[in-house]
Every structure is written in C-alpha cells, then in structure tokens.
Coordinates of C-alpha atoms and ligand atoms in Angstrom, one line a residue:
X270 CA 19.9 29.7 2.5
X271 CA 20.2 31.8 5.9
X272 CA 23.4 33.9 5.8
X273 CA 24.9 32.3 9.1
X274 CA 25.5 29.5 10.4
X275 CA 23.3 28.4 13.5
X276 CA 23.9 26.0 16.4
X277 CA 22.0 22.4 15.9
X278 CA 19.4 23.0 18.7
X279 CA 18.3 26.3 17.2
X280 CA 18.0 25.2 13.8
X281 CA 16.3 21.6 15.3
X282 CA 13.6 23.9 17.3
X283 CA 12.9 25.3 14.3
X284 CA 12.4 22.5 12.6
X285 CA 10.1 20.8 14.9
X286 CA 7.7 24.0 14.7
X287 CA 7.0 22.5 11.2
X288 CA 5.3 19.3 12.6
X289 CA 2.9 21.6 14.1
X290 CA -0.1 20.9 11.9
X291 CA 1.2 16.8 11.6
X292 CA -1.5 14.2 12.5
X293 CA -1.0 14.2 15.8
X294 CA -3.3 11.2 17.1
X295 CA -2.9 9.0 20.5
X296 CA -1.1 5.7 20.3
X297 CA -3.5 3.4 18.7
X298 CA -5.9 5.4 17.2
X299 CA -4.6 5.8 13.5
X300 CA -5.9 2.4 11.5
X301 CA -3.6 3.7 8.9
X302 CA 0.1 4.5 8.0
X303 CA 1.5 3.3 10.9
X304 CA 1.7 -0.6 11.9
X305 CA 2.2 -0.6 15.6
X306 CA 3.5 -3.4 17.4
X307 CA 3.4 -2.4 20.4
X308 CA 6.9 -3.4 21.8
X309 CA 9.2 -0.9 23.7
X310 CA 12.3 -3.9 22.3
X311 CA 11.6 -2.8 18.8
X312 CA 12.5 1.2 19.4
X313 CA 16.1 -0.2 19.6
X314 CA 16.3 -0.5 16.4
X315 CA 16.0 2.8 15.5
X316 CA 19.3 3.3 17.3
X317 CA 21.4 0.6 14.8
X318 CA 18.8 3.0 12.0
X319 CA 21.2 5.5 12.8
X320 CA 24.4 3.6 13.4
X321 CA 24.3 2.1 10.0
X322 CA 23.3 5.6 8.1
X323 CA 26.1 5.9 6.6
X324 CA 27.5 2.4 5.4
X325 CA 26.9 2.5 1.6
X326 CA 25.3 -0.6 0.3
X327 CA 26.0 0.8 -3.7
X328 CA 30.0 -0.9 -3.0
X329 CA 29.1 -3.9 -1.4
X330 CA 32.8 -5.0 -1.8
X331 CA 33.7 -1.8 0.2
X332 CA 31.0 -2.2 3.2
X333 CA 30.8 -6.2 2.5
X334 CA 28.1 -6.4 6.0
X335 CA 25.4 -4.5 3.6
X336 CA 25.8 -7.9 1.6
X337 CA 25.6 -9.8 4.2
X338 CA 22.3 -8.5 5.3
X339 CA 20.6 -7.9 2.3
X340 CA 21.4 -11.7 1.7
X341 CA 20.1 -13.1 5.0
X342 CA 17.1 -10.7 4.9
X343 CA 16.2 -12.3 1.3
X344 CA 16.5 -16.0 2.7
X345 CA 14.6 -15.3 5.8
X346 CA 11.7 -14.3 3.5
X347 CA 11.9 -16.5 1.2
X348 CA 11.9 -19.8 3.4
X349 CA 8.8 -18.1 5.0
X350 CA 6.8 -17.8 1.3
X351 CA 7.9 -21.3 0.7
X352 CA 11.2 -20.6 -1.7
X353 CA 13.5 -23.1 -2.3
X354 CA 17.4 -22.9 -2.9
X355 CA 17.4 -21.1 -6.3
X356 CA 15.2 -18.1 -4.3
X357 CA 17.1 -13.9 -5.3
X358 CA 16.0 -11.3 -4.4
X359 CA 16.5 -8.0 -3.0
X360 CA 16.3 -5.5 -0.4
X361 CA 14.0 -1.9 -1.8
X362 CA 13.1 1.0 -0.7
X363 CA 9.4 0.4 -0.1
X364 CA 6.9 -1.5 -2.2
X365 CA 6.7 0.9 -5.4
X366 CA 10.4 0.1 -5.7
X367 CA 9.7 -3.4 -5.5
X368 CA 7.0 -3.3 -7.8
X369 CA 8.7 -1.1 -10.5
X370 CA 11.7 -4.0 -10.4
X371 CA 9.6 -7.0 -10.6
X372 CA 7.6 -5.0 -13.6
X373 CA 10.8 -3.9 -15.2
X374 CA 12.0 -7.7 -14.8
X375 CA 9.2 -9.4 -16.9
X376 CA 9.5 -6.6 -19.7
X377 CA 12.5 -7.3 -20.6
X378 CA 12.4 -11.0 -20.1
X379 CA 9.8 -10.5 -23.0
X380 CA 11.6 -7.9 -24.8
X381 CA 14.4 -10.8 -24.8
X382 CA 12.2 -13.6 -25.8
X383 CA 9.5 -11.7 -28.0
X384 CA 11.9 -8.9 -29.2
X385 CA 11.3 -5.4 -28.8
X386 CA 9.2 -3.9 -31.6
X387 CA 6.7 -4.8 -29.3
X388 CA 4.4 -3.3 -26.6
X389 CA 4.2 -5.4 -23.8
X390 CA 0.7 -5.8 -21.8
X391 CA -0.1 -5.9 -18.4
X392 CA -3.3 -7.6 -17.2
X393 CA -3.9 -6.2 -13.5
X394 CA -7.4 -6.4 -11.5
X395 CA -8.8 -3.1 -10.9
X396 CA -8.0 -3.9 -6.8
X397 CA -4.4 -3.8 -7.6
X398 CA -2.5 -1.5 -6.4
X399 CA -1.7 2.3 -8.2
X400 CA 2.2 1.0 -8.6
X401 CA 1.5 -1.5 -11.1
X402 CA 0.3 1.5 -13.8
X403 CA 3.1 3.7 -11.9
X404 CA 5.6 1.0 -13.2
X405 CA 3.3 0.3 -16.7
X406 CA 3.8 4.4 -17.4
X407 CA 7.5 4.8 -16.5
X408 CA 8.0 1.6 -18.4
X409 CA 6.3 1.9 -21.4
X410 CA 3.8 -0.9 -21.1
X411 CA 0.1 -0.7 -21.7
X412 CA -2.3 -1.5 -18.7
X413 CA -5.2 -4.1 -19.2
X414 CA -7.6 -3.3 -16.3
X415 CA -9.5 -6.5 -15.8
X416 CA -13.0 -6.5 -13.5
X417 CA -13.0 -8.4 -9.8
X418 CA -16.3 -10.1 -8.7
X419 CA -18.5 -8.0 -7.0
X420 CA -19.5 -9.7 -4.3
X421 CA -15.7 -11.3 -3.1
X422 CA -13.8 -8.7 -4.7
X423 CA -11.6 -11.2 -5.7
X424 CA -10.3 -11.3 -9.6
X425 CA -12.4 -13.8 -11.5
X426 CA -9.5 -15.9 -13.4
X427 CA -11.7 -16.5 -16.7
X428 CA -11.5 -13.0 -16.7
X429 CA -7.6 -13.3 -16.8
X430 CA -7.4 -15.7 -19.2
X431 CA -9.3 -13.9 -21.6
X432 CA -8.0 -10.4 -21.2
X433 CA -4.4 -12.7 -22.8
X434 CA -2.9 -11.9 -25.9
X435 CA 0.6 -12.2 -27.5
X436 CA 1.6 -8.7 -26.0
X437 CA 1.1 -10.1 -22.4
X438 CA 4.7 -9.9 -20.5
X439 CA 2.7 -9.9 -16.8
X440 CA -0.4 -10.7 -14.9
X441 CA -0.7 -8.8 -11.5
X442 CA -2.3 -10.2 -8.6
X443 CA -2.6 -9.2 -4.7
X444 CA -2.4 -11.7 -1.5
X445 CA -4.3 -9.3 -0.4
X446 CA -5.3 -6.3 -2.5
X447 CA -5.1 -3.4 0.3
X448 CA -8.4 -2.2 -0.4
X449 CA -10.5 -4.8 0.6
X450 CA -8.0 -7.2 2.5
X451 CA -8.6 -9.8 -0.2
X452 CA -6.2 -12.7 -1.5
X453 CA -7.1 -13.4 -5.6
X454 CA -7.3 -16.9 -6.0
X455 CA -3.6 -16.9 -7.4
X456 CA -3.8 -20.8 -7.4
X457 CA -6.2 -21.0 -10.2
X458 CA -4.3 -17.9 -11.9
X459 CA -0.8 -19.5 -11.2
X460 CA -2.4 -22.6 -13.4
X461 CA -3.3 -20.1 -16.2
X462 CA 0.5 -18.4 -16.3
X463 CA 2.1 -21.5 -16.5
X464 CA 0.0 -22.7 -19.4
X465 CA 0.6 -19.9 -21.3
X466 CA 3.9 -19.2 -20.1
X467 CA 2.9 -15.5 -18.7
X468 CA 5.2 -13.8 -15.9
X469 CA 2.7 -14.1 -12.5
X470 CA 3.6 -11.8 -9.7
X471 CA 1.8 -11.8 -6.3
X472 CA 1.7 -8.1 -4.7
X473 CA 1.9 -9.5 -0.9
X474 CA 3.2 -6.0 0.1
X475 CA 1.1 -5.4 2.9
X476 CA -0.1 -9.6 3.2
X477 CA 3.4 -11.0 2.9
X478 CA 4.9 -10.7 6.5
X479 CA 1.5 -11.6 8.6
X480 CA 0.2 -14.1 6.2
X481 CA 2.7 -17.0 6.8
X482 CA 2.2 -16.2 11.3
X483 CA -1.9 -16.0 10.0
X484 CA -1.4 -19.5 8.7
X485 CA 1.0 -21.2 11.7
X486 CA -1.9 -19.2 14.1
X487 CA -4.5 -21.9 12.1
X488 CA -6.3 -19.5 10.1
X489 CA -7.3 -21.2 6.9
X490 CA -5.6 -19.1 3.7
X491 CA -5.6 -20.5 0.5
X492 CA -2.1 -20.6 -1.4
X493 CA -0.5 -17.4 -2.7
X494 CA 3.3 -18.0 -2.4
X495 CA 6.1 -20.1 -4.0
X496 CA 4.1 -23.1 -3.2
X497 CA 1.8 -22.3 -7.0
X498 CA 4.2 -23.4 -9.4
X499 CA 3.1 -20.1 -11.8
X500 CA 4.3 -17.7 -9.6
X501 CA 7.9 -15.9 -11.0
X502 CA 7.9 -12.6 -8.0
X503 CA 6.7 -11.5 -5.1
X504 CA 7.0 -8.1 -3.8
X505 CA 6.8 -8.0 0.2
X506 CA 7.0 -4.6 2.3
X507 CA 9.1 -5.1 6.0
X508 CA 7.8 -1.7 6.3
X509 CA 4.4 -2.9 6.9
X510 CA 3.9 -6.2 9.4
X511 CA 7.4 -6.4 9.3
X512 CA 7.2 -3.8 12.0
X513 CA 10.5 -2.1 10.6
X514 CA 11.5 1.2 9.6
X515 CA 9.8 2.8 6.5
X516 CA 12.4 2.4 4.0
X517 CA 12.4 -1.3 3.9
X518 CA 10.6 -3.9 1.0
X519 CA 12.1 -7.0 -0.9
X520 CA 11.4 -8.3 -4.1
X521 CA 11.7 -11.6 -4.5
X522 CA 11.9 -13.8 -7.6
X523 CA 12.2 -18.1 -8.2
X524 CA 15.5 -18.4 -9.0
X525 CA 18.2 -15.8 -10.0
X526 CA 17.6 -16.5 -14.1
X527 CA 14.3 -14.0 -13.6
X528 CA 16.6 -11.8 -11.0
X529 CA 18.8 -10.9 -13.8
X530 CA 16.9 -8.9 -15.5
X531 CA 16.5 -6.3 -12.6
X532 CA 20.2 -5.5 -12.7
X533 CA 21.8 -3.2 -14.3
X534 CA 25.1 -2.2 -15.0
X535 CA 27.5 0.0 -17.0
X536 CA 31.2 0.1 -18.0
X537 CA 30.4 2.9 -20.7
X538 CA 32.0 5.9 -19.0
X539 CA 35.5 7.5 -17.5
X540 CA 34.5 6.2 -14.0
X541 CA 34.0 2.8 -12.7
X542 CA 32.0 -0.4 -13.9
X543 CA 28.5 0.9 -12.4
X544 CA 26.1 -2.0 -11.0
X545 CA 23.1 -1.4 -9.5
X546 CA 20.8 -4.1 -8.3
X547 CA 17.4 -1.4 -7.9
X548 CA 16.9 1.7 -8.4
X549 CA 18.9 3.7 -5.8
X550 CA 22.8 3.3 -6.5
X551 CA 23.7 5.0 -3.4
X552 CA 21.9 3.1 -0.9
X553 CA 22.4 4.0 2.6
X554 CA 22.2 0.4 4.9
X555 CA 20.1 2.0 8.0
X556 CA 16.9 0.5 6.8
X557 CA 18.4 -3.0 5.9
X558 CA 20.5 -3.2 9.3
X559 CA 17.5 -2.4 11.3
X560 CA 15.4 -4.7 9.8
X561 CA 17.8 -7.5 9.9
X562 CA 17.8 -6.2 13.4
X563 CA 13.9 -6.5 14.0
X564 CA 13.2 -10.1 12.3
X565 CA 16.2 -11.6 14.0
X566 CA 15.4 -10.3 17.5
X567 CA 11.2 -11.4 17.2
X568 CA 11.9 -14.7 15.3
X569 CA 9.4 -16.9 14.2
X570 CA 7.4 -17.1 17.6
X571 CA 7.9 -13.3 18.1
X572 CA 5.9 -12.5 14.7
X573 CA 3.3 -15.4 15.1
X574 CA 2.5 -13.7 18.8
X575 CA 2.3 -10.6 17.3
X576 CA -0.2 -12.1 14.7
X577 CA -2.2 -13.8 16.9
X578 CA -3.2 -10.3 18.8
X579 CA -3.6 -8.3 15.3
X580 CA -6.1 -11.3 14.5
X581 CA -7.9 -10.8 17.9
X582 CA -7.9 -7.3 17.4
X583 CA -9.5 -7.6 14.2
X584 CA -11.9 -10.5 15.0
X585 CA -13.1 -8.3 18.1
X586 CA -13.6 -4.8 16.1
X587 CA -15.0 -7.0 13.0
X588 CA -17.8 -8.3 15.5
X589 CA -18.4 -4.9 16.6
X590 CA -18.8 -3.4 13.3
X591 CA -21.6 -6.2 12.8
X592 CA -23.3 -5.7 15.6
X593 CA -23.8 -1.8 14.7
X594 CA -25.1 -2.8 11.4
X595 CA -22.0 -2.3 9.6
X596 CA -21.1 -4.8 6.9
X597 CA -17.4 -5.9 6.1
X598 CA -16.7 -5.5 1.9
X599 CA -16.1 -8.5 0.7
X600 CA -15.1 -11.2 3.0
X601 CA -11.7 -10.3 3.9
X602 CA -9.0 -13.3 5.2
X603 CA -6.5 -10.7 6.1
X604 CA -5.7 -8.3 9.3
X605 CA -6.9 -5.3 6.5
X606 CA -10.1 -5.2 5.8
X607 CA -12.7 -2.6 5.0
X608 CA -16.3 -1.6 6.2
X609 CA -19.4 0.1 4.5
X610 CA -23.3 0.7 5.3
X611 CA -26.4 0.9 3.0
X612 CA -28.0 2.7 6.0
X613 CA -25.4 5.5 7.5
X614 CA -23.3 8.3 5.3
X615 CA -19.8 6.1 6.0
X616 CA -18.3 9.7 5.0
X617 CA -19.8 11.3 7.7
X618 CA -19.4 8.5 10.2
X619 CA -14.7 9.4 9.0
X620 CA -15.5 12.7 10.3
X621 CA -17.1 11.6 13.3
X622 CA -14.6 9.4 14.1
X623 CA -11.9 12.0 13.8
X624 CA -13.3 14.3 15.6
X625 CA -12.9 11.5 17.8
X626 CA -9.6 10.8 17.4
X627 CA -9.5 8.3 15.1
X628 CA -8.1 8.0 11.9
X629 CA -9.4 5.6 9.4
X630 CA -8.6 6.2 5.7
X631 CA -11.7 6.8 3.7
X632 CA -11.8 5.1 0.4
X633 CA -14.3 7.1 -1.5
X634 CA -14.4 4.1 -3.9
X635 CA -16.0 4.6 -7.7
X636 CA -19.1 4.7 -9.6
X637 CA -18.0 3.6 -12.8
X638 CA -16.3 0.7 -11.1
X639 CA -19.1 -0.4 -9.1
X640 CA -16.8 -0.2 -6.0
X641 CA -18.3 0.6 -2.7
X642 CA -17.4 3.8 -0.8
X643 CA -15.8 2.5 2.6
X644 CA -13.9 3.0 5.6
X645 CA -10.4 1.3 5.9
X646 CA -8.6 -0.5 8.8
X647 CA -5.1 -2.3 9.0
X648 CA -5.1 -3.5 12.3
X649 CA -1.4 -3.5 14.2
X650 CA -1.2 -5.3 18.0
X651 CA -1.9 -1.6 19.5
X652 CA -5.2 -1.9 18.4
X653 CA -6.2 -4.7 20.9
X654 CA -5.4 -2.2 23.8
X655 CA -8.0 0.2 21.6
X656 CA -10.5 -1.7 20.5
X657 CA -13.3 -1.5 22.6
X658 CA -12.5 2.5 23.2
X659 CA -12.9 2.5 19.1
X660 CA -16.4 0.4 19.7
X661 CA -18.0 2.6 22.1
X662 CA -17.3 5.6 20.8
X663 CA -18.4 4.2 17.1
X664 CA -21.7 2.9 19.0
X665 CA -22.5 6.4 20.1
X666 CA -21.5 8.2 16.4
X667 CA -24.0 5.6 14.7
X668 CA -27.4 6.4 15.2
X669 CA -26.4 10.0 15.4
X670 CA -25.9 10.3 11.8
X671 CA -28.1 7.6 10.9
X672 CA -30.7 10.4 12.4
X673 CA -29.0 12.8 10.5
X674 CA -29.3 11.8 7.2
X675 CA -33.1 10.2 8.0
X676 CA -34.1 13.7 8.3
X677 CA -32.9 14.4 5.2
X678 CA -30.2 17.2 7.3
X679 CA -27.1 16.0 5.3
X680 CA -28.6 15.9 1.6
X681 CA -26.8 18.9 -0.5
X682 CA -26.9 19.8 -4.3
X683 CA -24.3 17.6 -5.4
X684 CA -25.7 17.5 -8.8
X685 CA -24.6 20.9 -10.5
X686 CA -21.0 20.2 -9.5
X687 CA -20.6 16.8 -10.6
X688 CA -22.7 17.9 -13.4
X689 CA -19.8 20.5 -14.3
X690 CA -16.8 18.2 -13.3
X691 CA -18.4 15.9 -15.5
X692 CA -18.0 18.1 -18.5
X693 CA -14.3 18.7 -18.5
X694 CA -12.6 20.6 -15.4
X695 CA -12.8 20.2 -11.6
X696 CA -10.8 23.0 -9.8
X697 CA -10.2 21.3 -6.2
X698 CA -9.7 24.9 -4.6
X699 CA -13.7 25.4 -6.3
X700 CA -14.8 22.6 -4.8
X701 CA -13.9 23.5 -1.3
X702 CA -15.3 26.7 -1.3
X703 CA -18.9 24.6 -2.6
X704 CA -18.8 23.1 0.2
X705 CA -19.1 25.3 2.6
X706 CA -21.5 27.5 0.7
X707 CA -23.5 24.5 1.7
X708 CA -22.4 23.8 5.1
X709 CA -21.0 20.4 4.4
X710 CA -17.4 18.9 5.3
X711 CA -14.9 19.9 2.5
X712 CA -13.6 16.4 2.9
X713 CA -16.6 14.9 2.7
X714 CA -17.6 16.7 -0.2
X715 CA -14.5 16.0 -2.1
X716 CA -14.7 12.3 -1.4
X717 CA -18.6 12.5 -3.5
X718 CA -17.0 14.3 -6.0
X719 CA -14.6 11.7 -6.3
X720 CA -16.8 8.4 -6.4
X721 CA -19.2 10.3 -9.0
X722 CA -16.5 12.0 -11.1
X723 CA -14.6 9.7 -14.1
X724 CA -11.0 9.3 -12.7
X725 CA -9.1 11.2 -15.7
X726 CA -11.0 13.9 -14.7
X727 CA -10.2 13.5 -11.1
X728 CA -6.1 13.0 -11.8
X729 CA -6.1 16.1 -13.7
X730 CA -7.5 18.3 -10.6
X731 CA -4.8 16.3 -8.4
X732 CA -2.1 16.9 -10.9
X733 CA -2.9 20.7 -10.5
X734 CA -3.1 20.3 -6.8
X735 CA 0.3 19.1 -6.1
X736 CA 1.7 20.6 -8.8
X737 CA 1.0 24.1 -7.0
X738 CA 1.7 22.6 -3.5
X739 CA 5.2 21.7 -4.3
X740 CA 6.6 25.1 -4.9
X741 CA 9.1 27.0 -2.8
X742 CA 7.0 29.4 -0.3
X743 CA 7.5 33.1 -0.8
X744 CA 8.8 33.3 2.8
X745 CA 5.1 33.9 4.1
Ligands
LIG53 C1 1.7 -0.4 0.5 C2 1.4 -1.2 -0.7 C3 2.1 -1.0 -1.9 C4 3.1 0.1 -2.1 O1 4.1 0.1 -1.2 P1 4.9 1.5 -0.7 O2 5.7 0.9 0.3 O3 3.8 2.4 -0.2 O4 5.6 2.0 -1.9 C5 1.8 -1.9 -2.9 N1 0.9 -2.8 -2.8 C6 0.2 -3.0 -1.7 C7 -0.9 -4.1 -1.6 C8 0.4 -2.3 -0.6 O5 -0.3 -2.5 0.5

C-alpha cells in the first residue's frame, strides 16, 4: 500500500504502464479471445456496463430491474434454442460458471434419486471442454473420457452408450466442441439419455448464439437444442457471439424442476435467509444490463446480419486455406474451425503469422490422443474486412517454411527432452532455455513438448508455472 493518497489520473497513468507488454494487435487480426462485431452502436453498451455497476443482483427484491433482466435475457435464449414455457435458467459469469451449475444440477438430482453413498460419473468426449473435469474435480465426480471419431471429430454415440453404468449422473456433449468447430450428433445421443434416463447437457458456449442466425441464414445444422427430447441443459456464453461484455453466460435448463437443484440457500446463521441462484452472491448487474442492452438493440435481424458476414468471412478464408494446401480438421459446420498441414510445420507457420500480426491460437494437440496439432480461428464480422490481408500474407509465409523444413533447417533434437519429460519431470523454465541452445522458437518448442509429453506430466510443469507467477513482486 503507498503511504499517500494520489490523485486518480496519476494513479490511472500508472496503471496503464502495465498494459505495456499486452497483445497489442490491429483490429481484426486476433482469430481469438475477442469476437468483434464490428459496430460502433454496440460500444454504447459499455456505458450502461458502467451505469449498472453497482446495482446488486444478490437482493433482487432490493434492485427488482436485475430480475427483470436476468428473466427476459433467459426467455430471449430460450425461444431461440427452441424452449418452451417451462424453460429457467440463469444469467453466469462466463461459461465455466455455467458449466459448474449445470454439473452441480445433475449430481444432485442423482444424489436425490440414487442416494449419496455414491460416486457419480461423467461420460464426456475427449473434445469437450477443460470445465466439464473443472466442475467433475470441484464436485467430486469421476470423469469418463470417451474417444471421438478420427476423421469427423465428432463423439461416436455407441461409444456413449457403452462407457454407461449405474454411477452415470451426466453425459457431456458440445454444439460445437471449440477445438474443431464440431456439433456431436446430440440427436442420436439425446435418444440414448432418454432411454436410460441420463442427465444430457449440450455445451453450446461458443455455438449457442450464432447457431440459431447460422440456421435462419440456410446453412444446414443438424439438431442440438431443446428440439431433442434428451436434452435437460444448455450452457450458452453472450460473451462470445453474443457480442457482449465478458462477464456474461446463461445456463439454461427444460423446466424449473432440473433448475432447482442449482440453488442454494441458507437460513442457518445470525444474518438473513441467504439464496443464491450461482455461484457469486454479490452479483454486480453491469454485465446482465449490457447485454440485455446488446440483444435488444440488434434483434433477430441484427444477429442473423452479423452471422451472415462471420459465415462469408469464414467461407472466404476456408477457401483460401485450401487453396494453399491447408486442410480444415474435421469438417467443421460452425464459424470456429481449425486448420492443419501434413506438408508445412503449422507451429512455425503461428510464428510467422505473428510476426505478422496475427494471432491465431495454436493447439499443439496430443499424441496419445491421436489429435492433430493445429491452428485455430473463431471468425467475428471484423474478419471480413481482414480476410484477404490474412490470405496474402499466409500465401507468402507458406512455401517459405515449407522450404524451411524441406531442407531439413528446422529439425532439432527433440528426442532427449521428451525422452527426460517422459520419465517424470518437465521444468518449463528448462525447456526454454533448450530451445534456444538450439536456435528454435521457445513457443514452438514448448508446443512439441506438449503434443509428445503425457498430460499429467504436462499439468504438473503448468501447476509449478503459475503457481510461481502468482506471487507478489519484490518491488523489482
Ligand atoms: C469458452 C467456452 C467454454 C468456457 O467458457 P468461459 O466463458 O471461458 O468460462 C466452455 N465451452 C466451450 C465450448 C467454450 O467455447
């Protein structure tokens, strides 16, 4: 703490010297983080961000508008996922939050049918999502990783079936896995939940605001929502193709009898009944308010314009990619998608790009999984302003490190320290420093290291990582 106070704009300089080193890219050139659409309107609603700060959702008898909104937000996405009158849900913090509820819903719903000397399973695809074995740790439930088909990188619903015991409380599926921009065929699985009475949630985080525009724009998707009689939640992030603030997700369930079990309140102590419907019980309304803000001022017609350019973006640099030699994993029906080559380093070619300008996020992918390293996109409206830019400068990157690695210029001794990681212990600090002992990208090298290296071994040089990262500085 500094020993004075200081005046806002000296402490708010100072702050802003900490964004220094930030990602710092031009509009439209990160394929990642960000969903851009593009619209000087939408910045308004940063402004009623900010005006609603402070209105505290946790008493919504006190500030009965944070109610209001969370209630109209819920219907508005549920008539778009095909819900009918008996649709709850709620308003989250992000997608993890709505994936820990929906989790945390079906445990107990077999806790209270099943009783609870009992450990409830969890079948998930190996595409799913890391929150599903976030929620399956924090919640005590053991994680059945099932295998997707190699080719469509969709889960394989025999599969499912099989992996079923008496311990199952939930079967996890993605409309589309974020990986690979792939929609399981929940249908089929939707048919296997209801016959054995299995808790089905759809993970349409990142699908669940541009599928239902993808659809009314003619592009053929097969069903994933409320329309497949097995499906009990659906966990949707605004914060994605919603084109609202980060902050903002909804879980959504059939009818309010699977709600319940999210809730939870408590009368056991000197202070008043506690209920909280999620996680947070303070729950400040900025990021509900300007979302309501954002989906009431584009509409239906706004969101299916803005879906119609992402999908000519995405159409345009797909078309590219081909034409470069590039193949697309898996055949993606989504605005997320990812791309791979037999013939280029696709590590080297991230790298390239950046240097560039342009961020992709690499996905290193796994050995032991038989999942392809790749490069990922989620395409936002910006990108149609970008996309040839992204072409041409991917056109000239191409054969240039095709050349590299036909001369043999980007081989390296991998061996000895996947050999040693192998055998126990990776320090992520040693690894670096291998690198450029042999002259290759420290990124680059730590994405090998991490498609050859089993994944406990992996988590526990992470752990370390971040472990020592968050620590207060020594004032250097
Ligand atoms: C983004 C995402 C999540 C997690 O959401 P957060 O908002 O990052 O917590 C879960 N599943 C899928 C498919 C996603 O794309």
């Amino acid at each position: 703490m500094p020993e004075k106070s200081s005046s806002m704009d000296i402490v708010r300089e100072e702050l802003y010297k900490y964004t220094e080193s930030d990602i710092d890219v031009k509009e439209g050139r990160l394929f990642t983080y960000l969903y851009d659409p593009d619209m000087k309107s939408l910045k308004e609603a940063n402004d009623i961000f900010v005006e609603f700060l402070n209105r505290n959702g946790m008493d919504y008898h006190a500030f009965p508008s944070t109610l209001r909104i969370e209630n109209d937000i819920v219907a508005m996405v549920g008539s778009l996922l095909h819900g009918d009158s008996n649709i709850a849900g709620n308003f989250t913090t992000g997608g993890t939050e709505s994936i820990l509820l929906a989790v945390k819903s079906a445990r107990d719903m077999f806790f209270s049918e099943k009783g609870n000397n009992r450990t409830p399973e969890m079948i998930v695809p190996v595409t799913a999502h890391p929150a599903f074995r976030k929620a399956a740790e924090y919640l005590g439930i053991k994680v059945i990783r099932v295998h997707v088909d190699e080719d469509s990188f969709r889960s394989i619903p025999d599969k499912i079936e099989k992996a079923i015991t008496e311990n199952t409380a939930i079967i996890v599926t993605s409309a589309p896995n974020f990986p690979f921009g792939v929609i399981d065929p929940i249908d089929e699985i939707g048919a296997i939940a209801e016959k054995h009475k299995i808790w089905l949630h759809v993970d349409a985080c990142v699908g669940g605001m541009i599928l239902p525009f993808l659809s009314m724009a003619g592009v053929e998707v097969r069903k994933w929502d409320f329309m497949v009689p097995g499906v009990t939640s659906i966990s949707l992030d605004l914060h994605k193709y919603g084109f609202t603030p980060k902050g903002s997700s909804v879980i959504l369930y059939r009818n309010h009898d699977f709600r319940r079990y999210q809730l939870y309140v408590n009368a056991n102590w000197p202070g008043y009944p506690m209920s909280n419907v999620g996680i947070q019980s303070t729950k400040s309304a900025a990021p509900m308010a300007a979302s309501w803000a954002v989906m009431n001022s584009l509409g239906i017609t706004g969101y299916l314009e803005l879906a119609r350019k992402t999908l000519a973006a995405k159409e345009k640099i797909v078309n590219g990619l081909l034409k470069l030699g590039y193949h697309i994993v898996g055949s993606p029906e989504t605005t997320v998608f990812a791309f791979s080559s037999s013939e280029t380093d696709i590590f080297r070619i991230g790298t390239e790009l950046k240097k560039k300008g342009w961020f992709l996020q690499v996905q290193p992918g796994s050995e032991a999984d038989h999942m392809p390293s790749s490069l990922h996109l989620n395409i936002s409206p910006i990108h149609a302003r970008v996309a040839d830019e992204f072409l041409d400068d991917l056109k000239e990157i191409t054969p240039r490190v095709k050349f590299e690695k036909d001369s043999g210029r980007s081989n390296y001794d991998l061996l000895n320290i996947i050999q040693s990681a192998k055998n126990g212990h990776i320090d992520i600090e040693d690894v670096l420093k291998e690198a450029d002992k042999y002259g290759k990208n420290r990124q680059e090298l730590l994405y090998e290291i991490i498609r050859h290296v089993p994944p406990e071994i992996v988590e526990t040089a992470f752990m370390d990582m971040v472990n020592n990262d968050f620590r207060p500085s020594d004032g250097s």
